[in-house]
XYZ file of C-alpha atoms in Angstrom:
782
model
C 3.323 0.963 -124.502
C 3.688 -2.215 -123.230
C 0.025 -3.250 -124.657
C 0.634 -1.312 -127.641
C 3.992 -3.579 -128.541
C 2.545 -6.729 -127.353
C -0.674 -5.950 -129.913
C 2.223 -5.056 -132.602
C 4.431 -8.139 -131.262
C 0.921 -9.949 -132.388
C -0.044 -8.869 -135.949
C 3.954 -9.031 -136.742
C 3.430 -13.268 -135.816
C -0.240 -13.407 -137.154
C 1.763 -11.578 -140.493
C 4.147 -13.964 -140.588
C 2.164 -17.263 -140.131
C 0.395 -16.139 -142.854
C 2.699 -15.768 -145.388
C 5.172 -18.570 -143.992
C 3.069 -21.316 -144.403
C 0.588 -20.613 -146.910
C -2.040 -19.437 -144.624
C -2.167 -23.527 -143.606
C -1.762 -22.014 -139.825
C -4.925 -20.322 -139.820
C -7.267 -21.997 -142.538
C -6.186 -25.799 -142.969
C -7.236 -29.148 -141.593
C -7.058 -32.176 -142.839
C -8.500 -33.921 -145.606
C -11.392 -36.348 -145.276
C -11.745 -39.158 -142.888
C -9.326 -42.369 -143.619
C -10.924 -45.735 -143.214
C -8.606 -48.061 -141.118
C -8.316 -50.321 -144.347
C -7.191 -46.743 -145.933
C -4.157 -46.312 -143.058
C -2.983 -49.782 -143.059
C -2.611 -50.270 -147.176
C -0.290 -46.807 -147.169
C 2.054 -48.190 -144.250
C 1.913 -51.603 -146.162
C 2.774 -49.770 -149.109
C 6.465 -47.959 -147.436
C 9.078 -49.815 -148.671
C 10.425 -53.248 -147.323
C 12.000 -52.391 -143.784
C 14.795 -53.164 -142.836
C 13.642 -56.968 -140.836
C 16.105 -60.472 -140.505
C 13.705 -62.834 -140.262
C 10.222 -63.164 -141.354
C 7.569 -60.538 -139.456
C 3.586 -60.466 -139.056
C 1.780 -57.284 -137.653
C -2.376 -58.095 -136.769
C -4.536 -55.565 -136.988
C -7.629 -55.483 -135.180
C -10.792 -53.087 -135.812
C -9.034 -50.614 -133.539
C -6.025 -50.608 -135.251
C -4.631 -52.371 -132.481
C -0.765 -53.950 -133.886
C -0.228 -57.853 -132.648
C 3.228 -58.580 -133.899
C 4.940 -61.412 -134.804
C 8.727 -61.577 -135.084
C 11.362 -64.122 -135.312
C 13.824 -62.029 -134.026
C 13.213 -59.498 -130.724
C 15.549 -57.243 -133.096
C 12.390 -57.341 -135.344
C 9.968 -57.312 -132.433
C 11.524 -53.936 -131.504
C 12.114 -52.385 -135.261
C 8.031 -53.633 -136.015
C 7.435 -51.961 -132.494
C 9.451 -48.555 -133.936
C 6.830 -48.431 -137.241
C 3.941 -49.311 -135.349
C 4.884 -46.268 -133.370
C 5.672 -43.784 -136.162
C 2.693 -44.658 -137.857
C 0.077 -44.411 -134.885
C 1.703 -41.245 -133.538
C 4.707 -39.695 -134.964
C 3.190 -36.172 -134.773
C 2.750 -37.111 -131.138
C 6.260 -38.308 -130.616
C 7.976 -34.712 -132.561
C 5.846 -32.787 -130.162
C 6.367 -34.760 -127.174
C 10.294 -34.656 -127.927
C 10.273 -30.388 -128.326
C 7.868 -29.867 -124.874
C 11.100 -31.916 -123.194
C 13.801 -30.744 -125.414
C 12.411 -26.964 -124.339
C 11.614 -25.960 -127.970
C 8.725 -25.386 -128.173
C 8.698 -21.780 -129.412
C 10.229 -23.094 -132.065
C 6.382 -24.684 -133.189
C 4.144 -21.979 -131.690
C 6.213 -18.656 -132.219
C 7.595 -16.127 -129.054
C 4.189 -17.136 -126.892
C 6.177 -20.352 -125.590
C 10.204 -18.857 -124.748
C 8.627 -18.488 -121.158
C 8.299 -22.139 -120.595
C 10.953 -22.795 -122.666
C 13.039 -20.802 -120.643
C 11.936 -22.888 -117.516
C 12.457 -26.054 -119.486
C 15.572 -25.291 -120.195
C 16.734 -24.865 -116.505
C 15.470 -28.150 -115.316
C 16.909 -30.122 -118.251
C 14.820 -32.591 -118.136
C 17.236 -34.717 -120.154
C 20.299 -34.268 -117.916
C 21.189 -38.191 -117.634
C 20.075 -39.387 -120.505
C 23.486 -39.437 -122.564
C 25.259 -40.923 -119.340
C 22.300 -43.623 -119.873
C 23.165 -44.291 -123.223
C 26.623 -44.429 -122.387
C 26.497 -47.342 -119.889
C 23.402 -49.332 -121.681
C 23.661 -53.069 -121.681
C 24.322 -54.682 -124.903
C 20.024 -55.813 -125.418
C 18.828 -52.957 -123.647
C 21.246 -50.766 -126.218
C 20.102 -53.262 -129.534
C 16.335 -53.481 -128.634
C 16.559 -49.442 -128.125
C 18.627 -49.365 -131.529
C 16.027 -51.135 -133.953
C 12.987 -49.401 -132.376
C 14.638 -45.898 -133.541
C 15.376 -48.120 -136.906
C 11.694 -48.720 -136.905
C 10.675 -44.677 -136.518
C 13.246 -43.849 -139.144
C 12.591 -46.222 -141.411
C 9.064 -44.879 -141.041
C 10.152 -41.052 -141.268
C 11.970 -41.745 -144.455
C 9.280 -43.513 -146.249
C 6.888 -40.880 -145.622
C 5.115 -39.507 -148.576
C 4.123 -36.492 -146.259
C 4.090 -35.018 -143.265
C 0.950 -35.782 -141.121
C -0.780 -31.917 -140.403
C -0.428 -31.288 -136.770
C 3.826 -31.652 -137.670
C 2.929 -29.364 -140.653
C 0.777 -26.528 -138.263
C 4.007 -27.273 -135.580
C 6.417 -26.203 -138.164
C 8.542 -29.799 -137.145
C 10.748 -30.932 -139.504
C 10.974 -34.500 -140.668
C 14.152 -34.745 -141.189
C 14.575 -34.827 -138.011
C 16.113 -38.659 -137.415
C 14.727 -40.288 -134.328
C 17.558 -41.384 -131.763
C 17.744 -43.539 -128.872
C 18.149 -39.962 -127.079
C 14.759 -39.248 -127.754
C 13.161 -41.964 -126.627
C 14.715 -42.046 -123.059
C 14.201 -38.201 -122.885
C 10.107 -38.811 -124.131
C 10.863 -42.218 -120.327
C 12.166 -39.062 -118.393
C 9.404 -36.204 -119.744
C 7.008 -39.171 -118.340
C 8.856 -39.066 -114.834
C 8.741 -35.435 -113.733
C 8.274 -35.013 -110.639
C 4.115 -34.425 -109.760
C 5.084 -33.256 -106.582
C 6.870 -29.569 -108.156
C 3.290 -28.005 -109.313
C 2.374 -28.918 -105.234
C 5.634 -27.494 -104.556
C 5.037 -24.307 -106.448
C 1.828 -23.832 -105.238
C 2.858 -24.042 -101.834
C 5.487 -21.312 -102.439
C 2.996 -19.081 -103.208
C 1.582 -19.651 -99.873
C 4.457 -19.366 -98.108
C 5.088 -15.489 -98.069
C 1.583 -15.070 -96.666
C 0.826 -14.106 -92.534
C -1.052 -17.606 -92.882
C 1.610 -19.983 -93.978
C 2.937 -21.053 -90.324
C -0.648 -22.464 -90.064
C -1.156 -23.477 -93.289
C 1.588 -25.604 -93.282
C 0.657 -27.048 -90.503
C -2.256 -28.153 -91.358
C -1.091 -29.827 -94.590
C 1.189 -31.514 -92.227
C -1.231 -32.974 -90.406
C -2.976 -33.947 -93.413
C -0.465 -36.148 -94.415
C 0.327 -37.527 -91.680
C -2.922 -39.460 -91.674
C -2.128 -40.867 -94.829
C -3.431 -44.649 -95.107
C -0.910 -47.449 -96.305
C -1.468 -50.036 -98.610
C 0.173 -52.164 -96.346
C 1.754 -52.291 -93.253
C 4.331 -54.393 -92.227
C 4.256 -56.780 -89.901
C 0.427 -55.985 -88.776
C -3.048 -58.283 -89.190
C -5.458 -55.848 -89.461
C -8.186 -56.207 -92.015
C -7.997 -53.467 -95.341
C -7.283 -51.018 -96.032
C -4.253 -51.976 -94.023
C -3.188 -55.534 -95.286
C -0.884 -57.937 -93.226
C 2.967 -58.723 -94.709
C 4.243 -62.442 -95.624
C 7.372 -61.382 -96.792
C 8.604 -57.583 -96.341
C 12.383 -55.936 -96.592
C 14.201 -53.880 -95.414
C 1.955 -17.445 -111.660
C 0.023 -18.423 -114.783
C 3.583 -19.278 -115.854
C 3.392 -21.902 -113.866
C -0.408 -23.188 -115.142
C 0.601 -23.064 -118.270
C 3.656 -25.257 -117.541
C 1.631 -27.650 -115.190
C -1.324 -27.516 -118.313
C 1.309 -28.433 -120.619
C 3.199 -31.551 -118.874
C -0.157 -32.562 -117.382
C -0.584 -34.681 -120.909
C 2.479 -36.634 -120.517
C 3.281 -37.086 -116.669
C 1.933 -40.810 -114.888
C 0.648 -38.450 -112.621
C -2.020 -40.843 -110.332
C -4.060 -44.055 -111.148
C -5.993 -46.831 -109.154
C -4.142 -50.833 -109.396
C -5.532 -53.236 -107.302
C -5.253 -57.506 -107.775
C -7.347 -59.506 -106.207
C -5.884 -63.216 -105.092
C -7.238 -66.656 -107.418
C -8.776 -67.210 -103.728
C -11.048 -64.403 -104.555
C -11.775 -64.891 -108.175
C -14.756 -66.766 -109.655
C -12.360 -67.837 -112.515
C -9.509 -69.875 -110.130
C -7.309 -67.126 -111.141
C -5.959 -64.013 -109.821
C -7.415 -60.254 -111.444
C -5.969 -57.246 -111.902
C -7.337 -54.115 -113.030
C -5.396 -50.506 -113.673
C -6.787 -47.501 -114.793
C -3.886 -44.883 -115.079
C -4.662 -41.043 -113.997
C -3.356 -38.716 -116.927
C -4.550 -35.467 -119.137
C -8.071 -36.021 -120.907
C -6.642 -35.162 -124.634
C -6.078 -36.288 -127.768
C -4.416 -38.870 -129.108
C -4.253 -40.734 -125.653
C -0.435 -41.214 -123.951
C -1.136 -44.963 -123.885
C -1.016 -47.097 -127.218
C -2.006 -50.639 -127.102
C -0.371 -53.185 -128.510
C 0.990 -57.296 -128.595
C 3.716 -58.773 -129.933
C 5.681 -62.179 -129.617
C 8.963 -62.863 -129.922
C 11.748 -65.194 -129.083
C 11.849 -63.558 -125.311
C 8.674 -61.391 -125.361
C 5.308 -62.715 -125.555
C 2.773 -60.105 -123.510
C -0.282 -57.172 -124.439
C -0.214 -53.756 -123.081
C -0.384 -50.331 -123.037
C 2.740 -48.035 -124.194
C 3.809 -44.948 -123.365
C 4.333 -43.447 -126.412
C 7.309 -43.060 -128.051
C 9.331 -45.529 -125.559
C 9.131 -49.108 -126.458
C 8.085 -50.934 -123.022
C 4.873 -52.702 -121.674
C 4.151 -50.022 -118.742
C 1.438 -51.710 -117.708
C -0.291 -55.444 -119.560
C 1.150 -59.089 -118.685
C 2.500 -61.813 -120.075
C 1.236 -65.284 -120.253
C 2.958 -65.954 -116.266
C 2.080 -62.644 -114.971
C 0.563 -59.490 -115.240
C 1.631 -55.967 -113.862
C 0.598 -52.327 -113.527
C 0.420 -49.775 -110.460
C 0.280 -46.064 -109.709
C 2.604 -42.962 -109.190
C 3.460 -42.770 -105.337
C 4.232 -39.566 -105.637
C 8.028 -39.494 -104.429
C 10.054 -37.429 -102.543
C 12.475 -37.265 -105.698
C 13.165 -33.954 -105.492
C 15.280 -31.451 -103.073
C 14.234 -27.462 -103.516
C 18.133 -26.584 -101.900
C 18.930 -23.211 -101.067
C 22.059 -22.511 -102.638
C 21.921 -18.639 -102.211
C 25.067 -18.280 -100.626
C 28.920 -19.982 -100.619
C 27.562 -22.508 -103.940
C 29.962 -22.418 -106.891
C 27.809 -21.539 -109.951
C 28.383 -22.525 -114.021
C 26.966 -21.098 -116.830
C 24.762 -23.008 -119.538
C 23.367 -20.934 -122.721
C 21.156 -21.384 -124.708
C 19.590 -20.247 -127.661
C 15.618 -20.579 -128.360
C 14.720 -20.379 -131.673
C 11.269 -18.860 -132.228
C 9.056 -19.394 -135.096
C 8.300 -16.202 -137.298
C 10.977 -13.951 -134.876
C 14.179 -14.269 -134.474
C 16.440 -16.208 -132.335
C 15.880 -15.828 -128.488
C 19.033 -16.430 -125.917
C 18.920 -17.307 -122.444
C 20.954 -18.517 -119.465
C 20.771 -20.183 -116.625
C 23.141 -21.024 -113.809
C 23.842 -24.511 -112.714
C 24.722 -25.204 -109.260
C 26.276 -28.867 -107.748
C 22.997 -29.454 -106.381
C 21.377 -28.900 -109.746
C 19.857 -26.783 -111.818
C 19.171 -22.619 -110.623
C 15.380 -22.577 -111.298
C 14.873 -19.456 -109.509
C 16.650 -17.832 -112.316
C 14.442 -18.100 -114.644
C 11.910 -15.592 -112.963
C 8.447 -17.717 -114.005
C 8.265 -19.680 -110.869
C 7.103 -18.371 -107.569
C 10.294 -18.126 -105.528
C 11.633 -15.366 -102.909
C 13.108 -12.739 -104.863
C 15.573 -12.453 -102.387
C 16.985 -16.261 -102.733
C 18.616 -18.936 -105.089
C 17.642 -21.956 -105.426
C 18.434 -25.418 -106.722
C 16.437 -28.679 -108.046
C 18.186 -31.800 -106.919
C 15.697 -34.483 -108.700
C 16.039 -38.313 -108.644
C 15.835 -37.890 -112.356
C 18.950 -35.868 -113.174
C 20.762 -39.367 -112.229
C 21.800 -42.156 -114.054
C 19.125 -45.334 -113.976
C 18.212 -47.629 -116.146
C 14.085 -47.855 -116.668
C 14.103 -49.251 -119.776
C 16.695 -52.332 -119.209
C 14.272 -52.912 -115.660
C 11.029 -52.457 -117.533
C 12.197 -55.127 -120.019
C 12.767 -57.785 -117.506
C 9.749 -57.060 -115.964
C 7.998 -57.539 -119.970
C 9.732 -61.078 -119.932
C 9.551 -61.867 -115.562
C 8.230 -65.459 -114.755
C 7.901 -65.007 -111.217
C 7.392 -62.021 -108.809
C 11.111 -62.600 -108.012
C 12.462 -61.664 -111.228
C 9.931 -58.781 -111.440
C 11.562 -57.481 -107.894
C 14.995 -57.918 -108.836
C 15.190 -56.506 -112.614
C 13.279 -53.088 -111.020
C 16.468 -52.677 -108.617
C 17.566 -50.437 -111.472
C 14.505 -48.178 -111.767
C 14.313 -44.947 -110.104
C 11.532 -42.510 -111.356
C 8.945 -42.276 -111.306
C 8.293 -43.653 -108.173
C 5.393 -46.308 -108.627
C 3.273 -48.506 -106.605
C 3.532 -51.439 -108.696
C 0.970 -53.950 -107.999
C 1.215 -57.600 -109.684
C -0.976 -61.125 -110.195
C 0.914 -64.300 -111.584
C -0.812 -67.709 -113.061
C 0.009 -69.290 -109.828
C -2.554 -67.057 -107.981
C -0.234 -65.037 -106.303
C -0.647 -60.967 -105.781
C 1.295 -58.272 -104.425
C 3.358 -55.003 -104.121
C 6.108 -53.926 -104.631
C 7.911 -50.772 -104.056
C 9.820 -49.834 -106.939
C 11.856 -46.190 -107.175
C 15.106 -44.693 -105.966
C 15.206 -42.158 -102.688
C 17.758 -40.416 -100.613
C 17.728 -41.401 -97.515
C 16.204 -39.050 -95.526
C 16.477 -38.614 -91.258
C 13.503 -36.290 -91.337
C 10.317 -37.976 -91.624
C 9.301 -34.530 -92.738
C 10.036 -31.716 -94.520
C 10.215 -28.998 -91.960
C 9.759 -25.964 -94.943
C 10.224 -26.350 -98.781
C 13.450 -26.375 -99.513
C 16.663 -27.246 -97.112
C 20.273 -26.285 -96.798
C 22.993 -27.494 -98.854
C 24.927 -29.697 -95.641
C 20.908 -30.886 -95.652
C 20.274 -32.187 -98.547
C 23.895 -33.942 -99.162
C 23.253 -35.352 -95.986
C 20.827 -36.964 -97.235
C 21.372 -37.532 -100.816
C 24.919 -39.282 -99.608
C 23.252 -43.223 -99.676
C 20.819 -44.070 -102.262
C 17.601 -46.527 -101.673
C 16.454 -48.782 -104.084
C 13.305 -51.461 -104.466
C 15.776 -53.803 -102.883
C 16.349 -51.823 -99.901
C 11.820 -50.998 -99.280
C 8.855 -53.304 -98.067
C 7.073 -54.849 -100.705
C 4.089 -57.476 -99.874
C 3.633 -60.558 -101.313
C 0.215 -63.330 -100.780
C -2.332 -61.058 -98.406
C -4.242 -62.658 -96.048
C -7.026 -61.115 -96.969
C -6.456 -61.802 -101.285
C -6.877 -57.897 -102.211
C -3.670 -55.578 -102.447
C -4.630 -52.003 -103.599
C -3.263 -48.583 -104.664
C -4.490 -45.472 -105.435
C -1.071 -43.036 -105.789
C -1.405 -43.315 -101.099
C 0.964 -44.182 -99.282
C 2.672 -47.493 -100.021
C 3.201 -48.723 -95.957
C 3.805 -47.701 -92.822
C 7.277 -48.455 -92.122
C 9.865 -48.226 -95.093
C 13.285 -46.992 -94.006
C 13.185 -43.602 -95.110
C 9.883 -41.218 -95.788
C 8.582 -42.287 -99.129
C 6.861 -38.802 -99.987
C 5.137 -35.828 -98.748
C 2.418 -34.886 -101.342
C -0.194 -37.838 -101.026
C -3.616 -37.442 -102.585
C -6.130 -37.453 -99.307
C -7.999 -41.116 -98.319
C -11.251 -41.507 -100.542
C -10.264 -43.423 -103.255
C -7.849 -46.521 -101.315
C -10.503 -46.343 -98.347
C -13.348 -46.548 -101.104
C -11.516 -49.558 -102.796
C -10.626 -51.237 -99.706
C -14.503 -51.240 -98.909
C -16.042 -52.315 -102.284
C -13.634 -55.305 -102.630
C -14.299 -56.264 -99.114
C -18.387 -56.640 -99.527
C -18.403 -59.910 -101.592
C -16.024 -62.897 -101.564
C -15.472 -63.270 -105.213
C -15.252 -61.442 -108.110
C -14.602 -61.416 -112.362
C -13.799 -59.037 -114.453
C -17.186 -57.580 -114.807
C -17.568 -56.815 -111.163
C -13.771 -55.064 -111.530
C -14.893 -52.660 -114.274
C -18.187 -51.322 -112.342
C -14.867 -50.546 -109.508
C -12.855 -48.394 -111.894
C -16.610 -46.823 -112.873
C -16.958 -45.880 -109.155
C -18.346 -42.222 -108.038
C -18.917 -42.125 -104.341
C -16.696 -39.410 -102.797
C -16.968 -40.530 -98.827
C -14.892 -36.756 -97.844
C -18.147 -34.984 -99.367
C -20.777 -37.429 -97.946
C -19.117 -36.105 -93.994
C -18.858 -32.597 -95.153
C -22.623 -33.063 -96.508
C -23.761 -34.612 -93.006
C -21.719 -32.176 -90.865
C -23.573 -29.484 -92.602
C -26.897 -30.645 -91.960
C -25.504 -30.685 -88.582
C -25.362 -26.712 -88.452
C -28.995 -26.112 -89.717
C -30.910 -23.526 -87.244
C -34.271 -25.513 -88.204
C -36.798 -22.767 -86.700
C -35.101 -20.116 -88.969
C -35.306 -21.959 -92.409
C -37.025 -20.440 -95.467
C -39.602 -22.475 -97.780
C -36.198 -22.272 -100.152
C -33.712 -23.152 -97.809
C -35.889 -26.274 -96.066
C -35.974 -27.715 -99.912
C -32.401 -27.225 -100.715
C -31.977 -29.078 -97.337
C -33.329 -32.333 -98.446
C -32.097 -31.403 -101.766
C -28.785 -32.320 -99.625
C -30.224 -35.446 -97.674
C -31.770 -36.480 -100.530
C -27.768 -36.844 -101.838
C -25.800 -39.889 -101.564
C -22.286 -39.245 -102.067
C -22.159 -39.996 -105.629
C -21.092 -38.192 -108.760
C -23.174 -39.526 -110.913
C -23.544 -37.524 -114.421
C -27.306 -37.611 -113.934
C -27.185 -36.464 -110.323
C -29.572 -33.141 -109.742
C -28.397 -33.898 -105.377
C -24.828 -33.458 -106.560
C -25.234 -30.478 -108.870
C -26.778 -28.971 -105.696
C -24.357 -30.308 -103.482
C -21.684 -28.382 -105.427
C -23.598 -25.181 -105.387
C -23.794 -25.561 -101.816
C -20.400 -26.324 -100.838
C -19.382 -22.951 -103.451
C -21.382 -20.541 -101.418
C -20.620 -22.035 -98.230
C -17.176 -22.631 -98.897
C -17.010 -18.684 -99.814
C -18.893 -17.291 -97.334
C -16.886 -19.343 -94.443
C -13.473 -18.881 -95.734
C -13.945 -15.201 -96.039
C -15.746 -14.618 -92.703
C -12.698 -16.291 -90.294
C -10.239 -14.588 -93.024
C -8.320 -17.048 -94.851
C -10.057 -16.637 -98.175
C -7.009 -17.521 -100.047
C -6.832 -20.611 -99.008
C -9.907 -22.544 -100.374
C -8.488 -23.122 -103.700
C -5.662 -23.736 -102.327
C -6.924 -27.274 -100.444
C -9.263 -27.994 -103.369
C -6.104 -28.090 -105.541
C -4.846 -30.449 -103.250
C -7.869 -32.277 -103.048
C -8.472 -31.841 -99.062
C -11.640 -29.237 -98.834
C -13.506 -31.489 -97.523
C -12.090 -32.939 -95.245
C -10.507 -29.504 -93.889
C -13.808 -27.841 -93.991
C -15.148 -30.281 -92.141
C -12.203 -29.561 -89.500
C -12.259 -25.467 -89.433
C -16.190 -25.552 -89.368
C -15.802 -27.802 -85.885
C -13.269 -25.595 -84.988
C -14.856 -22.291 -85.479
C -18.675 -23.537 -84.849
C -17.581 -23.854 -81.060
C -15.934 -20.437 -80.771
C -19.653 -19.035 -82.685
C -22.139 -20.851 -83.413
C -24.263 -18.290 -84.304
C -22.240 -17.177 -86.726
C -21.842 -20.815 -88.753
C -25.430 -21.315 -88.621
C -25.365 -17.492 -89.941
C -23.649 -18.763 -92.996
C -24.767 -21.553 -93.172
C -27.860 -19.943 -93.709
C -27.124 -17.868 -96.405
C -25.378 -20.679 -98.532
C -28.501 -22.608 -99.073
C -30.823 -19.576 -99.954
C -28.129 -18.818 -102.768
C -28.407 -22.652 -103.462
C -31.996 -22.853 -104.088
C -31.591 -21.308 -107.612
C -30.001 -24.225 -109.168
C -32.286 -26.400 -107.353
C -35.162 -24.955 -109.364
C -33.332 -25.257 -112.498
C -32.593 -28.253 -115.215
C -29.464 -29.267 -114.690
C -27.831 -32.125 -113.535
C -23.993 -33.004 -112.505
C -23.477 -33.966 -115.985
C -24.146 -30.549 -117.467
C -21.244 -28.758 -115.452
C -18.817 -31.677 -115.140
C -17.377 -32.076 -118.780
C -14.610 -33.682 -120.441
C -13.195 -31.685 -123.708
C -12.937 -33.919 -126.693
C -9.860 -32.468 -128.806
C -6.304 -32.596 -129.307
C -3.499 -31.595 -127.171
C -2.999 -28.660 -129.570
C -6.458 -26.819 -128.218
C -3.458 -25.905 -125.429
C -1.452 -23.545 -127.742
C -3.014 -19.863 -128.016
C -4.675 -17.908 -131.118
C -5.580 -21.172 -132.936
C -6.254 -24.102 -130.034
C -10.089 -23.835 -130.174
C -9.825 -25.103 -133.851
C -8.432 -28.428 -132.371
C -11.597 -28.517 -129.898
C -14.607 -30.487 -131.733
C -16.969 -31.493 -128.517
C -17.058 -32.040 -124.796
C -19.239 -34.650 -122.835
C -20.904 -35.240 -119.557
C -18.307 -36.688 -117.455
C -19.334 -38.062 -114.177
C -17.058 -39.072 -110.933
C -14.664 -35.484 -109.274
C -11.468 -34.653 -107.467
C -11.060 -37.957 -105.623
C -13.655 -40.570 -106.743
C -12.433 -43.795 -108.181
C -13.322 -42.783 -111.466
C -11.531 -39.793 -111.208
C -12.195 -36.584 -113.158
C -10.921 -33.335 -112.014
C -8.195 -30.378 -113.279
C -11.051 -28.084 -113.202
C -11.890 -24.335 -110.952
C -14.064 -24.804 -108.016
C -16.906 -24.295 -109.961
C -20.884 -24.100 -110.260
C -20.530 -23.475 -114.329
C -19.239 -25.196 -116.777
C -16.421 -26.727 -116.768
C -13.716 -29.419 -118.118
C -11.931 -31.544 -116.357
C -8.969 -32.090 -117.391
C -7.235 -35.109 -115.735
C -8.712 -38.200 -114.620
C -9.528 -42.450 -115.685
C -8.515 -42.154 -119.532
C -7.976 -45.671 -119.785
C -8.264 -48.756 -118.410
C -7.076 -52.596 -118.320
C -8.175 -55.872 -116.663
C -6.856 -59.234 -116.929
C -7.558 -62.536 -115.756
C -4.331 -65.094 -114.963
C -6.730 -67.932 -115.336
C -7.145 -67.070 -119.129
C -4.532 -66.140 -121.420
C -6.534 -64.218 -123.706
C -8.728 -61.960 -120.979
C -6.938 -58.858 -121.290
C -9.161 -56.280 -122.473
C -8.426 -52.563 -122.552
C -10.167 -49.246 -123.692
C -8.604 -45.852 -124.226
C -10.272 -42.120 -123.575
C -9.607 -41.720 -127.894
C -8.389 -43.775 -129.644
C -5.195 -45.838 -131.071
C -4.580 -43.636 -133.959
C -2.986 -40.495 -134.039
C -3.765 -39.290 -137.172
C -6.624 -35.956 -137.188
C -9.630 -37.394 -139.324
C -8.507 -41.391 -139.230
C -11.429 -44.152 -138.435
C -9.364 -45.202 -135.354
C -8.611 -41.318 -133.678
C -11.197 -41.569 -131.463
C -13.912 -44.478 -131.950
C -12.854 -46.028 -128.642
C -14.178 -42.649 -126.767
C -18.279 -44.054 -126.916
C -16.141 -47.853 -125.596
C -14.519 -45.827 -123.067
C -17.512 -43.358 -121.759
C -19.835 -46.223 -121.582
C -17.665 -48.798 -119.656
C -16.919 -50.969 -121.786
C -13.678 -52.470 -123.315
C -12.077 -54.554 -126.200
C -10.801 -58.005 -125.505
C -6.837 -58.020 -126.737
C -5.941 -62.152 -126.506
C -2.548 -63.152 -126.402
C -2.471 -66.381 -128.361
C -2.432 -65.879 -132.158
C -5.332 -68.109 -133.079
C -8.084 -65.096 -131.580
C -5.845 -62.583 -132.784
C -5.833 -64.358 -136.388
C -9.431 -64.595 -136.295
C -9.706 -60.840 -134.579
C -7.363 -59.441 -137.359
C -8.921 -56.972 -140.334
C -5.633 -56.568 -142.340
C -2.084 -59.019 -141.775
C 1.088 -57.553 -142.837
C 3.575 -60.320 -143.736
C 7.365 -59.537 -144.394
C 9.400 -62.844 -145.364
C 13.103 -62.950 -144.096
C 16.204 -61.763 -146.179
C 16.953 -65.239 -146.677
C 13.655 -66.982 -147.247
C 11.435 -66.596 -150.302
């Protein structure tokens, strides 16, 4: 009966879709390709924007804009127009995701996700933030908002994606919307690990698994050590101061969340040019349009180029004339799961969920003094007999926009650090380099001052949470490093430092990337930007190479068949790199799966295999488990090894390489919607790297079949501080979010080939590169 009901509902949805949209949802697609000049001419043909002074926007062939404005207000207004021109659909989609309004776009399929997002209330703090904004920040955000709305009012017709998603273009953009998108990108990346751990907690193996997981976390490599003179990867300090719904939710939020990255800087002494160098490669969802937008601007307060989160008028990474910055997500311990089952006062919050094609649906969730009660949602793996609230730093009032505006205009690292005290989420390992040759790392976030060094369980009681959150630390209270004596600082989402005043995180990745970065950067004395670009493309996995080495010691050579010997030779030949054309990496993957399946099944811990893969610790945990089990029953482990070698032989004899199975899908974010998503996936390409290589390409299942990597190194930035024009960027995709635009995915070949685009800071080369220039005189000028 339940199946019949679902079929009837699906039929109603499809029938209504056809009738209400004239079959557009099912059959329409954008018109023929639009050239860069046609796209820009359509923008210039709009009504004159309400600029106070003169404004010029220079556009290069990639549709990368540089805004030159007489006033800061005009610069922000022009940014709003530029963002809306390039990414209006993406902004509107992201806003509705953050608000829990997915059902308005795709119908009842999104209702469970909407309930979870409404309960989570990502934008809870935005009204208070808006109310207390400094005057300059408010003017900046309002001007940006005015620019977005100017574009929306003068748009001849909404973009295809907005039509498909039934997005009303008459709904104005607001300051709150930009702040909400900022909070969406600040969502706690630990939540999904928490949900995965909750699934394990109900099992008999939980106490041992939790102990193993904690042990891995205790061994996390810091980027720098307080008071140490150890060589990399442990740097000295010169200045130191104080269910399926879960998977769907993760998949939906992944493109918006700034969850990973590599960032590193080298001092002037380590640079061939004599200027400090910086390199950033953010790790986010492989989806189109890219989360980032490349832009530059000059106004009285700002002169910079960089990468902007779409819908938010800040440069999250980039450089001005004096200083460059980037960073990685800190995996900040910004949330407590609080047990509110007993004697905790509650209030209720009611929601009306509008569902496309169907009637509205009512939803209710409870609020506690500790935050929304997520266990009420019913789609996350909480124990049935308890109630849990999420206490998140992002629900507190902070001011990241003002902090980042301060970064954008900073001339020294001291100014950089001073402004960041207002920055709370997402926690950042902020790497910087300046024109004097100085480099460093700041630990930027707000933290409860917890007394525990590591969570004893997945949740805490109210009194423990209250004790922690009674004192909030900011970046002024946290260690930092300036000019490490080895001339290198790097971060790969690893532990920032070894001696913070409170525990900074509980869910750091394993150490492959950070150790590999320091290893590579120690191999020669001087570097240039081309060298750093090669580092960003590195696909070596030390933990898997070590597991391979250990596995070969398990081989009983007296019992090997001809086919097993051939696989052993291939494994020995593997150099640890996940290159697209590597046969050996492909064979290693086949062996890894065959061995892991049989091994964890044999020791009665089959459920753990996928858990360790998702947490990036599979190779390390398997190495520990193999050594332990080998001591107990040597022959049993040798038998498993022989079986895995035999199972791997067919993969040795076929014609496939790593890139034949490890792919990246080229598709719009709409590819994630039910039923029609396939229309928005156009291709897939081979991709190098793996789960914890510097060039990261993860998010795929543990499989030897063809699979799509959904998350990884999807953009790059490099700057040489000796030359204000030596700035280079590239995106997975392109600048333009309009389907079939010439700049929708024109940067893909560059990204795939490890190439970048120069984005100068001086006006003369900007003018030279421009293929289209828009100029507006001031109101009082002819």
